[in-house]
Amino acid sequence: MRIRYFAWLKQRTGCVEEELDLPAEIETVADLVTYLGERHPRFAEAASGRGVVRCAVDQTHAEPTARLAGAREVAFFPPVTGG
Amino acid sequence: MIRVQAEAFDPGRELSRFAAGRSDIGAVASFTGLVRDSHRGERILAMTLEHYPGMTERELERIEAEARQRWPLDDSLVIHRYGRMLPGEPIVLVATASAHRAAALDACAFLMDWLKTKAPFWKCEETPSGEHWVEARESDDRAAARW
């Protein structure tokens, strides 16, 4: 699965994207956040703040409870600030 | 129509083109967002907008489709830039056309409110003390929730 990071989350993980083979028990966005937090402690720190880290599964906004089955790309980013 | 681009644009020219050759439209409403030269008392030297190519276009198309479902619009236009821009430059233009003003004005406000909370753009400001990512504002969430 391709994991992408945007805005200041790139600085927290030290990468723009990474390709990961996830263990089968990672079923939801929330599971993935916990898993990625073990790889990147500063991502875990950001994700512990309520609503600070948002997610999109295959380029559609997704809640922590969203399932990852069949997903090819998951992105994490702070709340958007366009316009 | 949705346009996501790095190039600068001229809002006046875009609006003239938007309504050109149409005699069925009674109202055109628009909003132009510009880069400001200060934020919370600090001078802004430049602003860089990062976005999520692919998702940005999808989200904007979804938001535009929602507006056209809710209001009787004859046409709509969203132009949003990414990359580095200087104070005074336009970042975003939203325009809506309808037979009457209420639909055009409401749909234009709706498009901006939803765009600000859903379209995947992130602003990074360059200031004399360094670069800062702009934080999302709760007032934007409240504005989007009213629709």
mmCIF file of C-alpha atoms in Angstrom:
data_model
loop_
_atom_site.group_PDB
_atom_site.id
_atom_site.type_symbol
_atom_site.label_atom_id
_atom_site.label_comp_id
_atom_site.label_asym_id
_atom_site.label_seq_id
_atom_site.Cartn_x
_atom_site.Cartn_y
_atom_site.Cartn_z
ATOM 1 C CA MET A 1 0.000 0.000 0.000
ATOM 2 C CA ARG A 2 1.201 3.471 -0.844
ATOM 3 C CA ILE A 3 1.177 5.860 2.126
ATOM 4 C CA ARG A 4 1.505 9.597 1.429
ATOM 5 C CA TYR A 5 2.077 12.520 3.767
ATOM 6 C CA PHE A 6 1.295 16.181 3.124
ATOM 7 C CA ALA A 7 2.182 19.605 4.574
ATOM 8 C CA TRP A 8 3.964 19.493 7.964
ATOM 9 C CA LEU A 9 3.320 15.776 8.414
ATOM 10 C CA LYS A 10 6.124 15.191 5.881
ATOM 11 C CA GLN A 11 8.513 16.765 8.388
ATOM 12 C CA ARG A 12 7.157 14.492 11.136
ATOM 13 C CA THR A 13 7.728 11.293 9.159
ATOM 14 C CA GLY A 14 10.784 12.429 7.216
ATOM 15 C CA CYS A 15 9.244 11.190 3.978
ATOM 16 C CA VAL A 16 6.735 12.227 1.327
ATOM 17 C CA GLU A 17 5.534 8.696 0.697
ATOM 18 C CA GLU A 18 6.352 5.072 1.435
ATOM 19 C CA GLU A 19 5.277 1.711 0.032
ATOM 20 C CA LEU A 20 4.352 -0.742 2.800
ATOM 21 C CA ASP A 21 3.198 -4.360 2.984
ATOM 22 C CA LEU A 22 0.778 -4.131 5.878
ATOM 23 C CA PRO A 23 0.133 -6.997 8.286
ATOM 24 C CA ALA A 24 -3.333 -8.531 7.794
ATOM 25 C CA GLU A 25 -4.557 -7.269 11.174
ATOM 26 C CA ILE A 26 -4.399 -3.640 9.969
ATOM 27 C CA GLU A 27 -8.050 -3.313 8.933
ATOM 28 C CA THR A 28 -9.023 0.315 9.500
ATOM 29 C CA VAL A 29 -7.566 3.805 9.229
ATOM 30 C CA ALA A 30 -7.243 3.884 13.033
ATOM 31 C CA ASP A 31 -5.235 0.613 12.946
ATOM 32 C CA LEU A 32 -2.959 2.111 10.299
ATOM 33 C CA VAL A 33 -2.407 5.295 12.331
ATOM 34 C CA THR A 34 -1.246 3.173 15.294
ATOM 35 C CA TYR A 35 0.995 1.058 13.042
ATOM 36 C CA LEU A 36 2.579 4.115 11.401
ATOM 37 C CA GLY A 37 3.042 5.715 14.811
ATOM 38 C CA GLU A 38 5.360 2.833 15.761
ATOM 39 C CA ARG A 39 7.496 3.551 12.678
ATOM 40 C CA HIS A 40 7.431 7.333 13.121
ATOM 41 C CA PRO A 41 7.226 8.507 16.759
ATOM 42 C CA ARG A 42 6.654 12.133 15.716
ATOM 43 C CA PHE A 43 3.699 11.030 13.582
ATOM 44 C CA ALA A 44 2.274 9.268 16.646
ATOM 45 C CA GLU A 45 2.693 12.490 18.618
ATOM 46 C CA ALA A 46 0.757 14.470 15.977
ATOM 47 C CA ALA A 47 -1.934 11.786 15.655
ATOM 48 C CA SER A 48 -2.562 11.801 19.412
ATOM 49 C CA GLY A 49 -4.069 15.308 19.090
ATOM 50 C CA ARG A 50 -7.755 15.135 18.315
ATOM 51 C CA GLY A 51 -8.564 16.067 14.699
ATOM 52 C CA VAL A 52 -4.999 17.154 13.896
ATOM 53 C CA VAL A 53 -4.296 14.327 11.449
ATOM 54 C CA ARG A 54 -6.839 13.756 8.693
ATOM 55 C CA CYS A 55 -6.943 10.875 6.239
ATOM 56 C CA ALA A 56 -7.990 10.086 2.685
ATOM 57 C CA VAL A 57 -8.374 6.557 1.340
ATOM 58 C CA ASP A 58 -7.915 6.362 -2.429
ATOM 59 C CA GLN A 59 -8.246 10.164 -2.616
ATOM 60 C CA THR A 60 -11.535 10.394 -0.683
ATOM 61 C CA HIS A 61 -11.802 11.816 2.854
ATOM 62 C CA ALA A 62 -12.032 8.955 5.366
ATOM 63 C CA GLU A 63 -12.878 8.636 9.065
ATOM 64 C CA PRO A 64 -10.732 6.607 11.509
ATOM 65 C CA THR A 65 -13.288 3.774 11.344
ATOM 66 C CA ALA A 66 -13.031 3.489 7.519
ATOM 67 C CA ARG A 67 -11.893 0.065 6.306
ATOM 68 C CA LEU A 68 -8.774 -0.345 4.207
ATOM 69 C CA ALA A 69 -9.669 -3.541 2.329
ATOM 70 C CA GLY A 70 -8.748 -3.073 -1.339
ATOM 71 C CA ALA A 71 -7.270 0.419 -0.833
ATOM 72 C CA ARG A 72 -4.201 1.271 -2.891
ATOM 73 C CA GLU A 73 -3.305 4.704 -1.558
ATOM 74 C CA VAL A 74 -3.806 6.220 1.884
ATOM 75 C CA ALA A 75 -2.853 9.828 2.603
ATOM 76 C CA PHE A 76 -2.414 11.655 5.907
ATOM 77 C CA PHE A 77 -2.506 15.433 6.261
ATOM 78 C CA PRO A 78 -3.385 18.272 8.639
ATOM 79 C CA PRO A 79 -6.769 20.054 8.317
ATOM 80 C CA VAL A 80 -6.869 21.813 4.946
ATOM 81 C CA THR A 81 -6.155 25.547 4.611
ATOM 82 C CA GLY A 82 -6.839 26.428 0.979
ATOM 83 C CA GLY A 83 -9.015 29.169 -0.448
ATOM 84 C CA MET B 1 -15.522 24.096 -14.627
ATOM 85 C CA ILE B 2 -12.606 23.323 -12.330
ATOM 86 C CA ARG B 3 -9.070 24.586 -12.951
ATOM 87 C CA VAL B 4 -6.164 23.790 -10.634
ATOM 88 C CA GLN B 5 -3.050 25.561 -11.855
ATOM 89 C CA ALA B 6 0.303 27.053 -10.883
ATOM 90 C CA GLU B 7 0.001 29.982 -13.305
ATOM 91 C CA ALA B 8 -1.305 33.363 -12.208
ATOM 92 C CA PHE B 9 -4.703 34.412 -13.558
ATOM 93 C CA ASP B 10 -6.561 37.680 -14.058
ATOM 94 C CA PRO B 11 -9.934 37.540 -12.229
ATOM 95 C CA GLY B 12 -11.416 40.331 -14.378
ATOM 96 C CA ARG B 13 -10.582 38.576 -17.611
ATOM 97 C CA GLU B 14 -11.838 35.253 -16.273
ATOM 98 C CA LEU B 15 -15.164 36.816 -15.253
ATOM 99 C CA SER B 16 -15.623 38.529 -18.636
ATOM 100 C CA ARG B 17 -14.992 35.236 -20.379
ATOM 101 C CA PHE B 18 -17.308 33.422 -17.946
ATOM 102 C CA ALA B 19 -20.354 35.485 -18.936
ATOM 103 C CA ALA B 20 -19.378 36.186 -22.564
ATOM 104 C CA GLY B 21 -22.018 35.405 -25.174
ATOM 105 C CA ARG B 22 -24.680 34.450 -22.622
ATOM 106 C CA SER B 23 -27.920 36.410 -22.594
ATOM 107 C CA ASP B 24 -29.831 33.874 -20.471
ATOM 108 C CA ILE B 25 -27.891 34.664 -17.289
ATOM 109 C CA GLY B 26 -29.337 37.354 -15.048
ATOM 110 C CA ALA B 27 -26.768 37.170 -12.257
ATOM 111 C CA VAL B 28 -23.073 36.423 -11.881
ATOM 112 C CA ALA B 29 -21.613 36.252 -8.365
ATOM 113 C CA SER B 30 -17.937 35.808 -7.664
ATOM 114 C CA PHE B 31 -15.346 35.620 -4.921
ATOM 115 C CA THR B 32 -11.628 36.257 -5.369
ATOM 116 C CA GLY B 33 -9.180 35.271 -2.631
ATOM 117 C CA LEU B 34 -5.860 37.163 -2.546
ATOM 118 C CA VAL B 35 -2.568 36.637 -0.721
ATOM 119 C CA ARG B 36 -2.415 39.099 2.189
ATOM 120 C CA ASP B 37 0.816 40.849 3.219
ATOM 121 C CA SER B 38 0.354 40.200 6.946
ATOM 122 C CA HIS B 39 -1.077 37.553 9.238
ATOM 123 C CA ARG B 40 -1.439 37.951 13.027
ATOM 124 C CA GLY B 41 0.810 40.995 12.918
ATOM 125 C CA GLU B 42 3.600 39.268 11.027
ATOM 126 C CA ARG B 43 4.700 40.327 7.552
ATOM 127 C CA ILE B 44 4.099 37.775 4.803
ATOM 128 C CA LEU B 45 6.800 37.751 2.132
ATOM 129 C CA ALA B 46 5.273 34.951 0.073
ATOM 130 C CA MET B 47 2.907 32.018 0.342
ATOM 131 C CA THR B 48 3.294 28.509 -1.027
ATOM 132 C CA LEU B 49 0.263 26.300 -1.513
ATOM 133 C CA GLU B 50 0.783 22.573 -1.515
ATOM 134 C CA HIS B 51 -1.997 20.311 -2.746
ATOM 135 C CA TYR B 52 -2.840 16.666 -3.386
ATOM 136 C CA PRO B 53 -2.947 16.306 -7.182
ATOM 137 C CA GLY B 54 -5.805 14.086 -8.219
ATOM 138 C CA MET B 55 -7.743 14.356 -4.967
ATOM 139 C CA THR B 56 -7.887 18.160 -5.319
ATOM 140 C CA GLU B 57 -9.656 17.955 -8.674
ATOM 141 C CA ARG B 58 -11.962 15.198 -7.446
ATOM 142 C CA GLU B 59 -12.986 17.111 -4.336
ATOM 143 C CA LEU B 60 -13.563 20.351 -6.242
ATOM 144 C CA GLU B 61 -15.675 18.531 -8.841
ATOM 145 C CA ARG B 62 -17.686 16.911 -6.051
ATOM 146 C CA ILE B 63 -18.267 20.288 -4.360
ATOM 147 C CA GLU B 64 -19.232 21.902 -7.675
ATOM 148 C CA ALA B 65 -21.678 19.060 -8.433
ATOM 149 C CA GLU B 66 -23.220 19.525 -4.973
ATOM 150 C CA ALA B 67 -23.713 23.265 -5.610
ATOM 151 C CA ARG B 68 -25.324 22.610 -8.979
ATOM 152 C CA GLN B 69 -27.683 20.121 -7.377
ATOM 153 C CA ARG B 70 -28.729 22.566 -4.643
ATOM 154 C CA TRP B 71 -29.136 25.725 -6.752
ATOM 155 C CA PRO B 72 -30.396 26.365 -10.303
ATOM 156 C CA LEU B 73 -27.033 27.409 -11.747
ATOM 157 C CA ASP B 74 -26.427 28.034 -15.432
ATOM 158 C CA ASP B 75 -22.684 27.795 -14.983
ATOM 159 C CA SER B 76 -19.947 27.686 -12.360
ATOM 160 C CA LEU B 77 -16.194 28.176 -12.309
ATOM 161 C CA VAL B 78 -13.535 27.390 -9.705
ATOM 162 C CA ILE B 79 -9.901 28.363 -10.334
ATOM 163 C CA HIS B 80 -7.427 27.525 -7.568
ATOM 164 C CA ARG B 81 -3.675 28.021 -7.731
ATOM 165 C CA TYR B 82 -0.890 26.042 -6.130
ATOM 166 C CA GLY B 83 2.821 26.782 -5.776
ATOM 167 C CA ARG B 84 4.495 29.996 -4.636
ATOM 168 C CA MET B 85 2.738 33.357 -4.848
ATOM 169 C CA LEU B 86 3.296 36.896 -3.620
ATOM 170 C CA PRO B 87 1.070 39.281 -1.606
ATOM 171 C CA GLY B 88 -1.649 40.776 -3.798
ATOM 172 C CA GLU B 89 -1.808 37.820 -6.173
ATOM 173 C CA PRO B 90 -5.105 35.957 -6.575
ATOM 174 C CA ILE B 91 -5.176 32.448 -5.067
ATOM 175 C CA VAL B 92 -8.726 31.430 -5.846
ATOM 176 C CA LEU B 93 -11.682 32.536 -7.949
ATOM 177 C CA VAL B 94 -15.193 31.141 -7.615
ATOM 178 C CA ALA B 95 -17.929 32.333 -9.960
ATOM 179 C CA THR B 96 -21.547 31.262 -10.303
ATOM 180 C CA ALA B 97 -24.180 32.211 -12.840
ATOM 181 C CA SER B 98 -27.930 31.948 -12.464
ATOM 182 C CA ALA B 99 -31.126 33.604 -13.603
ATOM 183 C CA HIS B 100 -31.435 35.469 -10.284
ATOM 184 C CA ARG B 101 -29.054 36.816 -7.647
ATOM 185 C CA ALA B 102 -30.035 34.721 -4.612
ATOM 186 C CA ALA B 103 -28.982 31.418 -6.180
ATOM 187 C CA ALA B 104 -25.767 32.892 -7.588
ATOM 188 C CA LEU B 105 -24.745 34.551 -4.283
ATOM 189 C CA ASP B 106 -25.634 31.586 -2.062
ATOM 190 C CA ALA B 107 -23.983 29.036 -4.337
ATOM 191 C CA CYS B 108 -20.822 31.159 -4.501
ATOM 192 C CA ALA B 109 -20.620 31.381 -0.681
ATOM 193 C CA PHE B 110 -21.333 27.652 -0.381
ATOM 194 C CA LEU B 111 -18.580 26.765 -2.868
ATOM 195 C CA MET B 112 -16.024 28.838 -0.945
ATOM 196 C CA ASP B 113 -17.089 27.504 2.470
ATOM 197 C CA TRP B 114 -16.920 23.879 1.364
ATOM 198 C CA LEU B 115 -13.720 24.406 -0.620
ATOM 199 C CA LYS B 116 -11.994 25.856 2.455
ATOM 200 C CA THR B 117 -12.793 22.815 4.590
ATOM 201 C CA LYS B 118 -12.643 19.971 2.052
ATOM 202 C CA ALA B 119 -10.277 20.706 -0.849
ATOM 203 C CA PRO B 120 -6.795 19.351 -0.014
ATOM 204 C CA PHE B 121 -4.671 22.524 -0.085
ATOM 205 C CA TRP B 122 -2.214 23.623 2.599
ATOM 206 C CA LYS B 123 -0.747 27.110 2.942
ATOM 207 C CA CYS B 124 2.832 27.702 4.040
ATOM 208 C CA GLU B 125 3.745 31.327 4.782
ATOM 209 C CA GLU B 126 7.204 32.826 4.343
ATOM 210 C CA THR B 127 7.820 35.492 6.987
ATOM 211 C CA PRO B 128 10.932 37.370 8.163
ATOM 212 C CA SER B 129 11.200 34.826 11.031
ATOM 213 C CA GLY B 130 10.920 31.757 8.798
ATOM 214 C CA GLU B 131 8.311 29.491 7.238
ATOM 215 C CA HIS B 132 5.075 28.514 8.985
ATOM 216 C CA TRP B 133 2.273 26.174 7.956
ATOM 217 C CA VAL B 134 -1.041 27.984 8.371
ATOM 218 C CA GLU B 135 -3.388 26.409 10.927
ATOM 219 C CA ALA B 136 -7.000 25.656 10.041
ATOM 220 C CA ARG B 137 -9.567 27.923 11.676
ATOM 221 C CA GLU B 138 -12.630 26.723 13.549
ATOM 222 C CA SER B 139 -14.628 29.583 12.044
ATOM 223 C CA ASP B 140 -14.138 27.929 8.633
ATOM 224 C CA ASP B 141 -15.663 24.693 9.954
ATOM 225 C CA ARG B 142 -18.626 26.641 11.341
ATOM 226 C CA ALA B 143 -19.082 28.451 8.003
ATOM 227 C CA ALA B 144 -19.120 25.137 6.117
ATOM 228 C CA ALA B 145 -21.535 23.545 8.600
ATOM 229 C CA ARG B 146 -24.234 26.193 8.029
ATOM 230 C CA TRP B 147 -25.041 24.760 4.590
#
